[in-house]
Coordinates of C-alpha atoms and ligand atoms in Angstrom, one line a residue:
Chain W
M13 CA -26.8 9.5 -7.5
R14 CA -27.1 6.3 -5.5
P15 CA -30.2 4.1 -6.0
P16 CA -32.7 4.5 -3.1
A17 CA -33.3 0.8 -2.5
P18 CA -31.1 -0.8 0.2
K19 CA -28.5 -3.1 -1.2
A20 CA -27.7 -6.6 -0.4
N21 CA -24.8 -7.0 1.9
V22 CA -21.5 -8.5 0.9
M23 CA -20.4 -10.9 3.7
G24 CA -22.2 -8.9 6.3
R25 CA -20.9 -5.5 5.3
A26 CA -23.3 -2.7 4.6
V27 CA -22.3 -2.0 1.0
D28 CA -24.9 0.8 0.5
V29 CA -23.3 3.1 3.1
P30 CA -20.7 5.2 1.2
V31 CA -17.2 5.1 2.6
T32 CA -15.0 8.1 2.1
L33 CA -11.2 8.2 2.1
K34 CA -9.4 11.6 1.8
I35 CA -5.7 12.0 1.2
A36 CA -3.6 15.1 0.9
L37 CA -0.5 13.9 -1.1
P38 CA 2.9 15.7 -0.9
R39 CA 5.0 16.1 -4.0
V40 CA 7.0 12.9 -3.6
P41 CA 7.8 10.6 -6.6
G42 CA 5.3 7.8 -6.9
I43 CA 3.1 9.1 -4.1
E44 CA 0.0 8.3 -6.2
L45 CA 0.7 4.6 -5.3
V46 CA -0.5 5.4 -1.7
A47 CA -3.8 6.7 -3.1
L48 CA -4.1 3.6 -5.2
Q49 CA -3.6 1.5 -2.1
G50 CA -6.5 3.3 -0.4
L51 CA -8.7 2.8 -3.5
E52 CA -7.9 -0.9 -3.5
H53 CA -8.5 -1.3 0.2
L54 CA -12.0 0.3 -0.1
A55 CA -12.7 -1.8 -3.1
R56 CA -11.8 -5.0 -1.4
H57 CA -14.0 -4.1 1.6
L58 CA -16.9 -3.6 -0.7
G59 CA -16.3 -6.6 -2.9
I60 CA -15.7 -4.6 -6.2
A61 CA -14.9 -6.6 -9.3
A62 CA -11.2 -6.6 -10.3
D63 CA -11.8 -5.1 -13.8
K64 CA -13.6 -2.1 -12.3
V65 CA -10.8 -1.6 -9.8
G66 CA -8.2 -1.8 -12.5
E67 CA -9.9 0.8 -14.6
A68 CA -10.3 3.1 -11.6
R69 CA -6.6 2.7 -10.9
I70 CA -5.8 4.2 -14.3
I71 CA -8.1 7.1 -13.8
V72 CA -6.7 7.9 -10.4
T73 CA -3.1 7.6 -11.5
E74 CA -3.6 9.9 -14.5
A75 CA -5.5 12.5 -12.5
I76 CA -2.8 12.7 -9.8
I77 CA 0.2 12.8 -12.1
N78 CA -1.5 15.6 -14.1
A79 CA -2.1 17.6 -11.0
F80 CA 1.5 17.5 -10.0
E81 CA 2.9 17.8 -13.5
H82 CA 0.7 20.6 -14.9
S83 CA -0.4 22.7 -12.0
G84 CA 3.1 24.3 -11.6
P85 CA 6.1 23.8 -9.5
D86 CA 4.6 25.6 -6.5
T87 CA 2.0 22.9 -6.0
T88 CA 3.2 21.0 -2.9
E89 CA 0.0 19.1 -2.3
V90 CA -2.7 17.4 -4.3
R91 CA -5.9 16.4 -2.5
V92 CA -7.7 13.2 -3.5
E93 CA -11.0 12.0 -2.3
F94 CA -12.7 8.7 -2.9
T95 CA -16.3 8.0 -2.1
M96 CA -17.3 4.4 -2.8
T97 CA -20.4 2.2 -2.5
A98 CA -20.8 -1.2 -4.1
D99 CA -22.3 0.6 -7.0
E100 CA -20.4 3.7 -7.6
L101 CA -17.1 5.5 -7.1
T102 CA -16.7 9.3 -7.0
I103 CA -13.2 10.6 -7.3
F104 CA -12.1 14.2 -6.6
V105 CA -8.6 15.3 -7.4
R106 CA -7.8 18.9 -6.6
D107 CA -4.7 21.1 -6.9
S108 CA -4.3 24.8 -6.1
G109 CA -2.1 25.4 -9.1
R110 CA -2.1 27.6 -12.2
G111 CA -5.2 26.0 -13.8
F112 CA -6.1 25.8 -17.4
D113 CA -9.1 26.3 -19.7
P114 CA -10.4 22.8 -20.5
K115 CA -12.5 24.3 -23.3
T116 CA -9.7 25.8 -25.3
M117 CA -7.3 23.1 -24.3
V118 CA -6.1 21.7 -27.7
E119 CA -6.8 18.0 -27.4
R120 CA -3.6 16.8 -29.0
P121 CA -4.1 14.5 -31.9
S122 CA -4.0 10.9 -30.7
V123 CA -2.0 9.9 -33.7
T124 CA 1.0 11.7 -35.2
S125 CA 1.3 12.7 -38.8
R126 CA 3.0 9.3 -39.4
G127 CA -0.1 7.6 -38.1
M128 CA 1.6 6.4 -34.9
P129 CA 0.1 7.0 -31.5
S130 CA 1.2 10.3 -29.9
R131 CA 3.7 10.1 -27.1
R132 CA 1.9 12.4 -24.7
G133 CA -1.6 13.8 -24.3
W134 CA -3.3 10.6 -23.2
G135 CA -4.3 11.4 -19.6
M136 CA -7.6 13.2 -20.4
K137 CA -8.6 10.6 -23.0
L138 CA -7.9 7.7 -20.6
M139 CA -9.9 9.3 -17.8
R140 CA -12.8 10.0 -20.0
S141 CA -12.8 6.6 -21.7
L142 CA -12.8 4.7 -18.4
S143 CA -15.3 6.8 -16.4
D144 CA -19.0 7.4 -16.5
G145 CA -18.8 11.0 -15.6
F146 CA -16.0 13.5 -16.0
E147 CA -16.0 17.2 -15.0
I148 CA -13.2 19.7 -14.8
S149 CA -13.4 23.0 -13.0
S150 CA -10.3 25.0 -13.4
G151 CA -9.3 28.6 -12.7
K152 CA -6.6 30.8 -11.2
R153 CA -7.0 29.1 -7.9
G154 CA -6.4 25.6 -9.2
T155 CA -8.1 22.6 -10.8
T156 CA -10.6 20.1 -9.5
I157 CA -11.6 17.1 -11.5
T158 CA -14.6 15.1 -10.5
I159 CA -15.0 11.7 -11.9
T160 CA -17.8 9.1 -11.4
K161 CA -17.5 5.5 -12.2
R162 CA -20.1 2.8 -11.9
L163 CA -18.8 -0.3 -10.2
S164 CA -21.6 -2.8 -10.5
Chain M
M13 CA 1.7 -2.1 -3.4
E14 CA 3.9 -1.8 -6.5
Q15 CA 7.6 -2.1 -5.7
P16 CA 10.2 0.5 -6.6
F17 CA 10.9 -0.1 -10.3
S18 CA 13.5 -2.7 -11.4
L19 CA 14.1 -4.7 -14.6
T20 CA 16.0 -7.6 -15.9
S21 CA 16.8 -8.4 -19.5
E22 CA 18.0 -11.2 -21.6
V23 CA 18.7 -11.8 -25.3
R24 CA 17.3 -15.0 -26.6
E25 CA 17.2 -16.0 -30.3
N26 CA 18.3 -12.4 -31.1
R27 CA 15.2 -11.1 -29.3
L28 CA 15.6 -8.7 -26.3
I29 CA 13.3 -9.8 -23.4
I30 CA 12.8 -7.0 -20.8
T31 CA 11.1 -8.2 -17.6
T32 CA 9.9 -5.3 -15.4
N33 CA 8.9 -5.2 -11.8
G34 CA 7.0 -2.3 -10.3
Y35 CA 5.4 0.9 -11.3
V36 CA 6.1 2.0 -14.9
N37 CA 6.1 5.8 -14.5
N38 CA 8.6 8.3 -15.8
V39 CA 11.4 6.5 -13.9
G40 CA 10.4 3.0 -15.0
G41 CA 9.8 4.1 -18.6
A42 CA 13.2 5.8 -18.8
A43 CA 14.9 2.7 -17.4
I44 CA 13.2 0.5 -20.0
A45 CA 14.1 3.0 -22.8
E46 CA 17.7 3.0 -21.8
E47 CA 17.9 -0.8 -21.7
F48 CA 16.2 -0.9 -25.1
Q49 CA 18.6 1.7 -26.6
R50 CA 21.7 -0.3 -25.5
H51 CA 20.6 -3.4 -27.4
F52 CA 19.0 -1.5 -30.3
T53 CA 22.4 0.2 -31.0
E54 CA 23.9 -3.3 -31.1
G55 CA 21.4 -4.3 -33.7
V56 CA 18.5 -6.0 -31.9
R57 CA 15.3 -5.3 -33.7
H58 CA 12.6 -7.4 -31.9
V59 CA 11.7 -6.8 -28.3
I60 CA 9.5 -8.4 -25.8
I61 CA 8.4 -6.5 -22.7
D62 CA 7.0 -8.8 -20.0
L63 CA 4.9 -6.6 -17.6
A64 CA 3.7 -9.4 -15.4
L65 CA 4.9 -7.7 -12.2
S66 CA 3.9 -4.2 -13.3
R67 CA 0.2 -3.9 -12.5
V68 CA 0.4 -0.1 -12.5
V69 CA 1.7 1.9 -15.4
N70 CA 1.0 5.5 -16.3
S71 CA 0.8 7.5 -19.5
V72 CA 4.2 9.2 -18.9
G73 CA 5.8 5.8 -18.6
M74 CA 4.0 4.6 -21.7
S75 CA 5.4 7.6 -23.7
F76 CA 8.8 5.9 -23.4
L77 CA 7.4 2.7 -24.8
I78 CA 5.7 4.5 -27.7
E79 CA 9.2 6.0 -28.5
I80 CA 10.5 2.4 -28.6
I81 CA 7.7 1.4 -30.9
E82 CA 8.5 4.3 -33.2
K83 CA 12.2 3.3 -33.4
L84 CA 11.4 -0.4 -34.0
T85 CA 8.8 0.4 -36.6
D86 CA 11.2 2.6 -38.5
A87 CA 13.8 -0.1 -38.4
G88 CA 11.5 -2.9 -39.5
G89 CA 11.3 -4.4 -36.0
R90 CA 8.6 -5.2 -33.6
L91 CA 7.6 -4.8 -29.9
V92 CA 5.5 -7.5 -28.2
F93 CA 3.9 -7.0 -24.8
T94 CA 3.4 -10.1 -22.6
N95 CA 1.7 -11.0 -19.3
L96 CA -0.4 -7.9 -19.2
D97 CA -2.6 -7.0 -16.3
P98 CA -6.1 -6.6 -17.8
S99 CA -6.2 -2.9 -16.8
V100 CA -2.8 -2.3 -18.5
D101 CA -4.1 -4.2 -21.6
K102 CA -7.1 -1.9 -21.7
M103 CA -5.0 1.2 -21.4
L104 CA -2.7 0.2 -24.3
G105 CA -5.8 -0.6 -26.3
I106 CA -7.3 2.9 -25.8
M107 CA -4.0 4.4 -26.8
G108 CA -4.1 2.5 -30.0
L109 CA -0.8 0.7 -29.5
Y110 CA -1.9 -2.6 -30.8
D111 CA -1.9 -1.2 -34.3
F112 CA 1.9 -1.0 -34.0
A113 CA 2.9 -3.5 -31.3
G114 CA 1.9 -7.1 -30.5
R115 CA 0.6 -8.6 -27.3
E116 CA 0.8 -12.3 -26.3
A117 CA -0.1 -14.2 -23.2
T118 CA 3.4 -15.3 -22.4
T119 CA 7.0 -14.7 -23.4
E120 CA 7.1 -18.1 -25.1
D121 CA 4.1 -17.1 -27.2
A122 CA 5.8 -13.9 -28.1
L123 CA 9.0 -15.7 -29.2
R124 CA 6.9 -18.0 -31.4
A125 CA 5.0 -15.0 -32.8
L126 CA 8.4 -13.3 -33.6
A127 CA 10.0 -16.4 -35.0
I128 CA 8.9 -15.8 -38.5
R129 CA 10.7 -12.4 -38.5
S130 CA 14.3 -12.1 -39.4
Chain D
M18 CA 12.5 21.1 16.4
R19 CA 14.6 20.5 13.3
P20 CA 18.3 21.4 13.4
P21 CA 19.0 24.7 11.6
A22 CA 21.9 23.4 9.6
P23 CA 21.1 22.3 6.0
K24 CA 21.3 18.5 5.8
A25 CA 23.1 16.4 3.3
N26 CA 21.0 15.2 0.5
V27 CA 20.1 11.5 0.0
M28 CA 20.5 10.7 -3.7
G29 CA 19.7 14.3 -4.7
R30 CA 16.6 14.6 -2.6
A31 CA 16.3 17.5 -0.2
V32 CA 15.9 15.6 3.0
D33 CA 15.7 18.7 5.2
V34 CA 12.4 19.9 3.7
P35 CA 9.6 18.3 5.6
V36 CA 7.0 16.3 3.7
T37 CA 3.5 16.0 5.0
L38 CA 0.9 13.4 4.2
K39 CA -2.6 13.7 5.6
I40 CA -5.2 11.0 5.5
A41 CA -8.8 10.9 6.7
L42 CA -9.5 7.2 7.3
P43 CA -13.1 5.8 7.2
R44 CA -14.1 3.0 9.6
V45 CA -13.2 0.1 7.4
P46 CA -11.4 -3.0 8.8
G47 CA -7.7 -2.9 8.4
I48 CA -7.7 0.7 7.0
E49 CA -4.7 1.5 9.1
L50 CA -2.7 -0.4 6.5
V51 CA -3.3 2.4 4.1
A52 CA -1.7 4.9 6.5
L53 CA 1.2 2.5 7.0
Q54 CA 1.7 2.4 3.3
G55 CA 1.9 6.2 3.2
L56 CA 4.4 6.2 6.1
E57 CA 6.6 3.7 4.3
H58 CA 6.5 5.6 1.1
L59 CA 7.7 8.8 2.7
A60 CA 10.3 6.8 4.6
R61 CA 11.7 5.2 1.5
H62 CA 11.8 8.7 -0.2
L63 CA 13.8 10.1 2.7
G64 CA 16.0 7.0 3.1
I65 CA 15.0 6.2 6.7
A66 CA 16.5 3.2 8.3
A67 CA 14.3 0.1 8.4
D68 CA 14.3 -0.3 12.2
K69 CA 13.0 3.2 12.7
V70 CA 10.3 2.7 10.1
G71 CA 9.3 -0.6 11.8
E72 CA 9.0 1.1 15.2
A73 CA 7.0 4.0 13.6
R74 CA 4.7 1.3 12.1
I75 CA 3.8 0.0 15.5
I76 CA 3.1 3.5 16.9
V77 CA 0.9 4.4 14.0
T78 CA -1.0 1.1 14.1
E79 CA -1.8 1.3 17.8
A80 CA -2.8 5.0 17.6
I81 CA -5.3 4.4 14.8
I82 CA -6.9 1.2 16.2
N83 CA -7.3 3.0 19.6
A84 CA -9.0 5.9 17.9
F85 CA -11.5 3.6 16.2
E86 CA -12.0 1.2 19.1
H87 CA -12.3 3.6 22.0
S88 CA -13.7 6.9 20.7
G89 CA -17.2 5.4 20.3
P90 CA -19.2 3.8 17.5
D91 CA -20.2 7.2 16.1
T92 CA -16.7 7.9 15.0
T93 CA -16.8 7.4 11.2
E94 CA -13.4 9.0 10.5
V95 CA -9.9 9.2 12.0
R96 CA -7.5 11.8 10.8
V97 CA -3.8 10.9 10.5
E98 CA -1.0 13.2 9.6
F99 CA 2.7 12.4 9.1
T100 CA 5.3 15.1 8.8
M101 CA 8.7 13.7 8.1
T102 CA 12.3 14.8 7.5
A103 CA 15.3 12.6 7.4
D104 CA 15.7 13.4 11.1
E105 CA 12.3 13.4 12.6
L106 CA 8.7 12.1 12.2
T107 CA 5.7 13.8 13.8
I108 CA 2.5 11.8 13.9
F109 CA -0.9 13.2 14.7
V110 CA -3.9 10.9 15.1
R111 CA -7.2 12.6 15.8
D112 CA -10.7 11.4 16.4
S113 CA -13.8 13.4 17.3
G114 CA -15.2 10.8 19.7
R115 CA -16.0 10.6 23.4
G116 CA -12.6 11.4 24.7
F117 CA -11.0 10.2 28.0
D118 CA -8.9 11.6 30.8
P119 CA -5.4 10.4 30.2
K120 CA -4.4 11.5 33.8
T121 CA -7.0 9.4 35.6
M122 CA -6.8 6.5 33.0
V123 CA -5.9 3.5 35.1
E124 CA -2.8 2.2 33.3
R125 CA -3.6 -1.4 33.5
P126 CA -1.0 -3.6 35.1
S127 CA 1.2 -5.0 32.4
V128 CA 1.3 -8.4 34.2
T129 CA -1.7 -10.3 35.6
S130 CA -1.8 -11.6 39.2
R131 CA -0.4 -14.9 37.8
G132 CA 2.7 -13.0 36.5
M133 CA 1.7 -13.4 32.9
P134 CA 1.5 -10.4 30.5
S135 CA -1.9 -8.8 30.4
R136 CA -3.9 -9.5 27.3
R137 CA -5.0 -5.9 26.7
G138 CA -3.8 -2.4 27.6
W139 CA -0.6 -2.4 25.6
G140 CA -1.3 0.4 23.1
M141 CA -0.2 3.4 25.2
K142 CA 2.8 1.5 26.6
L143 CA 4.0 0.6 23.1
M144 CA 3.5 4.1 21.7
R145 CA 5.4 5.6 24.6
S146 CA 8.2 3.1 24.5
L147 CA 8.9 3.5 20.8
S148 CA 8.6 7.3 20.6
D149 CA 10.6 10.3 21.7
G150 CA 7.7 12.5 22.5
F151 CA 4.1 11.6 23.3
E152 CA 1.2 13.9 24.1
I153 CA -2.5 13.3 24.5
S154 CA -5.1 16.0 24.3
S155 CA -8.6 14.7 25.0
G156 CA -12.0 16.1 25.8
K157 CA -15.6 16.0 24.9
R158 CA -14.8 16.8 21.3
G159 CA -12.4 14.0 20.8
T160 CA -8.8 12.9 21.2
T161 CA -5.6 14.0 19.5
I162 CA -2.4 12.3 20.1
T163 CA 0.9 13.8 18.9
I164 CA 3.9 11.7 18.7
T165 CA 7.4 12.6 17.7
K166 CA 10.1 10.1 16.8
R167 CA 13.7 10.7 15.9
L168 CA 14.7 8.9 12.7
S169 CA 18.4 9.5 12.5
Chain F
M8 CA 1.1 -3.8 1.7
E9 CA 0.1 -6.6 4.0
Q10 CA -2.2 -9.2 2.3
P11 CA -5.6 -10.1 3.8
F12 CA -4.9 -12.5 6.6
S13 CA -4.5 -16.2 5.9
L14 CA -2.8 -19.1 7.6
T15 CA -1.7 -22.7 7.0
S16 CA -0.9 -25.3 9.6
E17 CA 0.9 -28.6 9.9
V18 CA 1.6 -31.0 12.7
R19 CA 5.2 -32.3 12.7
E20 CA 6.7 -34.4 15.5
N21 CA 3.6 -33.6 17.5
R22 CA 4.3 -29.9 17.3
L23 CA 1.7 -27.6 15.7
I24 CA 3.3 -25.2 13.2
I25 CA 1.1 -22.3 12.2
T26 CA 2.4 -20.2 9.3
T27 CA 0.6 -16.8 8.9
N28 CA 0.4 -14.5 6.0
G29 CA -0.7 -10.9 6.4
Y30 CA -1.8 -8.5 9.1
V31 CA -2.3 -10.1 12.6
N32 CA -5.1 -7.8 13.9
N33 CA -8.3 -9.0 15.6
V34 CA -9.3 -11.0 12.6
G35 CA -5.9 -12.6 12.2
G36 CA -5.5 -13.2 15.9
A37 CA -8.9 -14.9 16.1
A38 CA -8.0 -17.2 13.2
I39 CA -4.8 -18.2 14.9
A40 CA -6.6 -18.8 18.2
E41 CA -9.2 -21.0 16.5
E42 CA -6.6 -23.1 14.7
F43 CA -4.7 -23.5 17.9
Q44 CA -7.7 -24.5 19.9
R45 CA -8.6 -27.2 17.5
H46 CA -5.2 -28.9 17.9
F47 CA -5.0 -28.1 21.6
T48 CA -8.2 -30.0 22.2
E49 CA -6.7 -32.9 20.4
G50 CA -3.7 -32.8 22.8
V51 CA -1.0 -30.8 21.1
R52 CA 1.0 -28.9 23.7
H53 CA 3.9 -27.3 21.7
V54 CA 3.2 -24.7 19.1
I55 CA 5.4 -22.8 16.6
I56 CA 4.0 -19.6 15.0
D57 CA 5.9 -18.6 11.9
L58 CA 5.3 -14.9 11.4
A59 CA 7.7 -14.5 8.4
L60 CA 4.9 -13.1 6.2
S61 CA 3.3 -11.0 8.9
R62 CA 5.3 -7.8 9.0
V63 CA 2.5 -5.9 10.7
V64 CA 0.8 -7.1 13.9
N65 CA -1.2 -5.1 16.4
S66 CA -1.8 -5.4 20.2
V67 CA -5.4 -6.6 19.7
G68 CA -4.1 -9.5 17.5
M69 CA -1.4 -10.2 20.1
S70 CA -4.0 -10.5 22.8
F71 CA -5.1 -13.7 21.2
L72 CA -1.6 -15.0 21.2
I73 CA -1.2 -14.1 24.9
E74 CA -4.3 -16.2 25.5
I75 CA -2.6 -19.1 23.7
I76 CA 0.5 -18.7 25.8
E77 CA -1.7 -18.8 29.0
K78 CA -3.3 -22.0 27.9
L79 CA 0.0 -23.6 26.9
T80 CA 1.7 -22.5 30.1
D81 CA -1.1 -24.0 32.3
A82 CA -0.9 -27.2 30.3
G83 CA 2.9 -27.4 30.6
G84 CA 3.4 -26.6 26.9
R85 CA 5.2 -23.9 25.0
L86 CA 4.8 -21.4 22.2
V87 CA 7.8 -20.5 20.0
F88 CA 7.7 -17.6 17.5
T89 CA 9.9 -17.8 14.4
N90 CA 11.0 -15.6 11.5
L91 CA 10.0 -12.4 13.3
D92 CA 10.3 -9.1 11.6
P93 CA 12.6 -6.9 13.8
S94 CA 9.7 -4.6 14.7
V95 CA 7.4 -7.4 15.7
D96 CA 10.3 -8.9 17.8
K97 CA 10.7 -5.5 19.5
M98 CA 7.0 -5.3 20.2
L99 CA 6.8 -8.8 21.8
G100 CA 9.8 -7.8 23.9
I101 CA 8.2 -4.7 25.2
M102 CA 5.1 -6.8 26.1
G103 CA 7.2 -9.2 28.1
L104 CA 6.2 -12.2 26.1
Y105 CA 9.7 -13.8 26.0
D106 CA 9.4 -14.6 29.7
F107 CA 6.7 -17.1 28.7
A108 CA 7.3 -17.9 25.0
G109 CA 10.3 -18.7 22.9
R110 CA 11.7 -17.1 19.8
E111 CA 13.9 -18.8 17.2
A112 CA 15.2 -17.7 13.9
T113 CA 13.6 -20.5 11.9
T114 CA 11.0 -23.2 12.3
E115 CA 13.8 -25.8 12.2
D116 CA 15.5 -24.1 15.1
A117 CA 12.2 -24.0 17.0
L118 CA 11.7 -27.8 16.4
R119 CA 15.2 -28.4 17.7
A120 CA 14.5 -26.2 20.7
L121 CA 11.3 -28.0 21.5
A122 CA 12.8 -31.5 20.9
I123 CA 13.8 -31.9 24.6
R124 CA 10.2 -31.5 25.6
S125 CA 7.7 -34.3 25.7
Ligands
LIG28 N1 -4.3 19.8 -13.1 C1 -4.0 20.5 -14.2 N2 -3.5 21.8 -14.1 C2 -3.2 22.5 -15.2 N3 -3.3 22.0 -16.5 C3 -3.7 20.7 -16.6 C4 -4.1 19.9 -15.5 N4 -4.5 18.7 -16.0 C5 -4.4 18.7 -17.3 N5 -3.9 19.9 -17.7 C6 -3.7 20.4 -19.1 O1 -4.3 19.5 -20.0 C7 -3.3 18.9 -20.9 C8 -3.7 17.5 -21.3 O2 -3.5 16.6 -20.3 P1 -3.3 15.1 -20.6 O3 -4.4 14.6 -21.5 O4 -3.3 14.3 -19.3 O5 -2.0 14.9 -21.4 P2 -0.5 15.2 -20.9 O6 -0.4 15.2 -19.4 O7 0.3 14.1 -21.6 O8 -0.1 16.6 -21.5 C9 -2.0 19.1 -20.2 O9 -1.0 19.1 -21.1 C10 -2.2 20.4 -19.5 O10 -2.0 21.5 -20.3
LIG29 N1 -8.8 7.7 21.1 C1 -9.2 7.3 22.4 N2 -10.5 7.7 22.8 C2 -11.0 7.3 24.0 N3 -10.3 6.6 24.8 C3 -9.0 6.1 24.5 C4 -8.5 6.5 23.3 N4 -7.2 5.9 23.2 C5 -7.1 5.3 24.4 N5 -8.1 5.4 25.2 C6 -8.3 4.9 26.5 O1 -7.1 4.4 27.0 C7 -7.1 3.0 27.4 C8 -5.8 2.4 27.2 O2 -5.5 2.2 25.8 P1 -4.4 1.1 25.4 O3 -3.2 1.3 26.2 O4 -4.2 1.3 23.9 O5 -5.0 -0.3 25.7 P2 -6.3 -1.0 25.1 O6 -6.6 -0.4 23.8 O7 -5.9 -2.5 25.0 O8 -7.4 -0.8 26.1 C9 -8.2 2.5 26.6 O9 -8.8 1.3 27.1 C10 -9.2 3.6 26.5 O10 -10.0 3.7 27.7

């Protein structure tokens, strides 16, 4: 995925060596903020532009809240993994919950019959819109979403 | 990191101004909705939400704001967002909210934009 | 370790169910701050007193910087785990580096010949002083420290 | 979370006041030492370090401050810490720094405490 040519360094840091941060989050309100903090720390280290980081923040937030909200009450842990270079971010978010069939998932209408935006059903749309690659693998043993985002 | 959610509010020129601080998730969204409802019941029809200190919002939090937009639209009122972080602005854009709500750089701008309304 | 009696709840939260946060930190300057953020999030959730959290912050910081500084340059990852109840915190910090023998480790004098505090050699002393249990297991496959701290 | 480290400094009544912001680790400690050395070379002998915005420090960062204490002690000067977070205060206590350095609640208090010195 990464380009083979060595990259310029940002202030002496080797920005072409991927850094990986892995977190297993417990079901605690707002715990996704800890993952966001990790994301922002890596991004600052690699000198990523603020707009890219802001978009990644939305993706990560939506992925984690979906995992806790939809995987079932037995899910006590959601695993998150960021792999980042100056060029690209890969995000994994995994739960071991009830799963769903992304193909038959009825993408809810994004407007109601009155023409207003729907209240819910925005997570998938936001993640897709703000990323460059979006894959779901889901089954009885849980759901993993893998998202890639270009950062340069 | 985002602070635990809090808000302050003020009514100026019959406009409700809600200023948030921290993560607008389900908890933050519900707090905003409650504050809104209290003033809506008393007849306020134009609302400004200043999100300067809420750099992180999620779609569950936003669902409460969509509900507010619905109520205001039905009542001939309007919601205006101010001081948006660029990522929050982008999110509201993707969700199509700007067809039904305004956005202005500052609260003063929002008051001016709402001034022509009754 | 935990008392068998069910604990009072703090604002409706079940404070006697342990919550666990696991993080695998990459070698990025200041990355321990992300672990501290996780620690503080759990602590806020469980209503832990500020002084206990502050002491835990020092322990965690020293353990992580030691793991990166002393385990050898090949260590690319340090694993951190917090398990917290309203009463007790357990901290694991693990590297897969060169290891050391804690028994023969010369605890450096904490004052110099001139009577001044030593510049370095404070990490172990700080971790021991601020915790209620402190264990090191170290060998060729790395070092794990396990620290317990009472929080109530 | 702690910000990336930064500092400001000011000389008042021939006392160097260094105000830090963010994590005092190796980077922060080195920046403080450098700022100190510049003024020490110019003859400043009493130093106040205001750590109000540094809630997190580590022992590597502190090693730079111990070096400053050594130099000041040799030169008949003094270092005073102000606005310490309770956990930082505890750490400096365990490290025995208060036998060689002062601590005061505020920078004004520190200036008063240093006033009797030349
Ligand atoms: N991790 C998950 N586990 C199970 N189902 C999921 C998961 N993520 C998403 N879903 C399903 O996809 C639907 C759409 O998700 P989303 O677009 O985020 O909207 P919303 O969360 O508002 O329902 C959810 O309602 C749920 O049925
Ligand atoms: N994770 C580790 N791997 C290898 N050696 C370690 C580790 N942690 C501590 N040590 C050894 O213990 C010594 C004392 O550590 P510490 O008290 O923190 O002081 P300092 O880090 O200033 O040397 C270190 O110098 C090192 O030799």
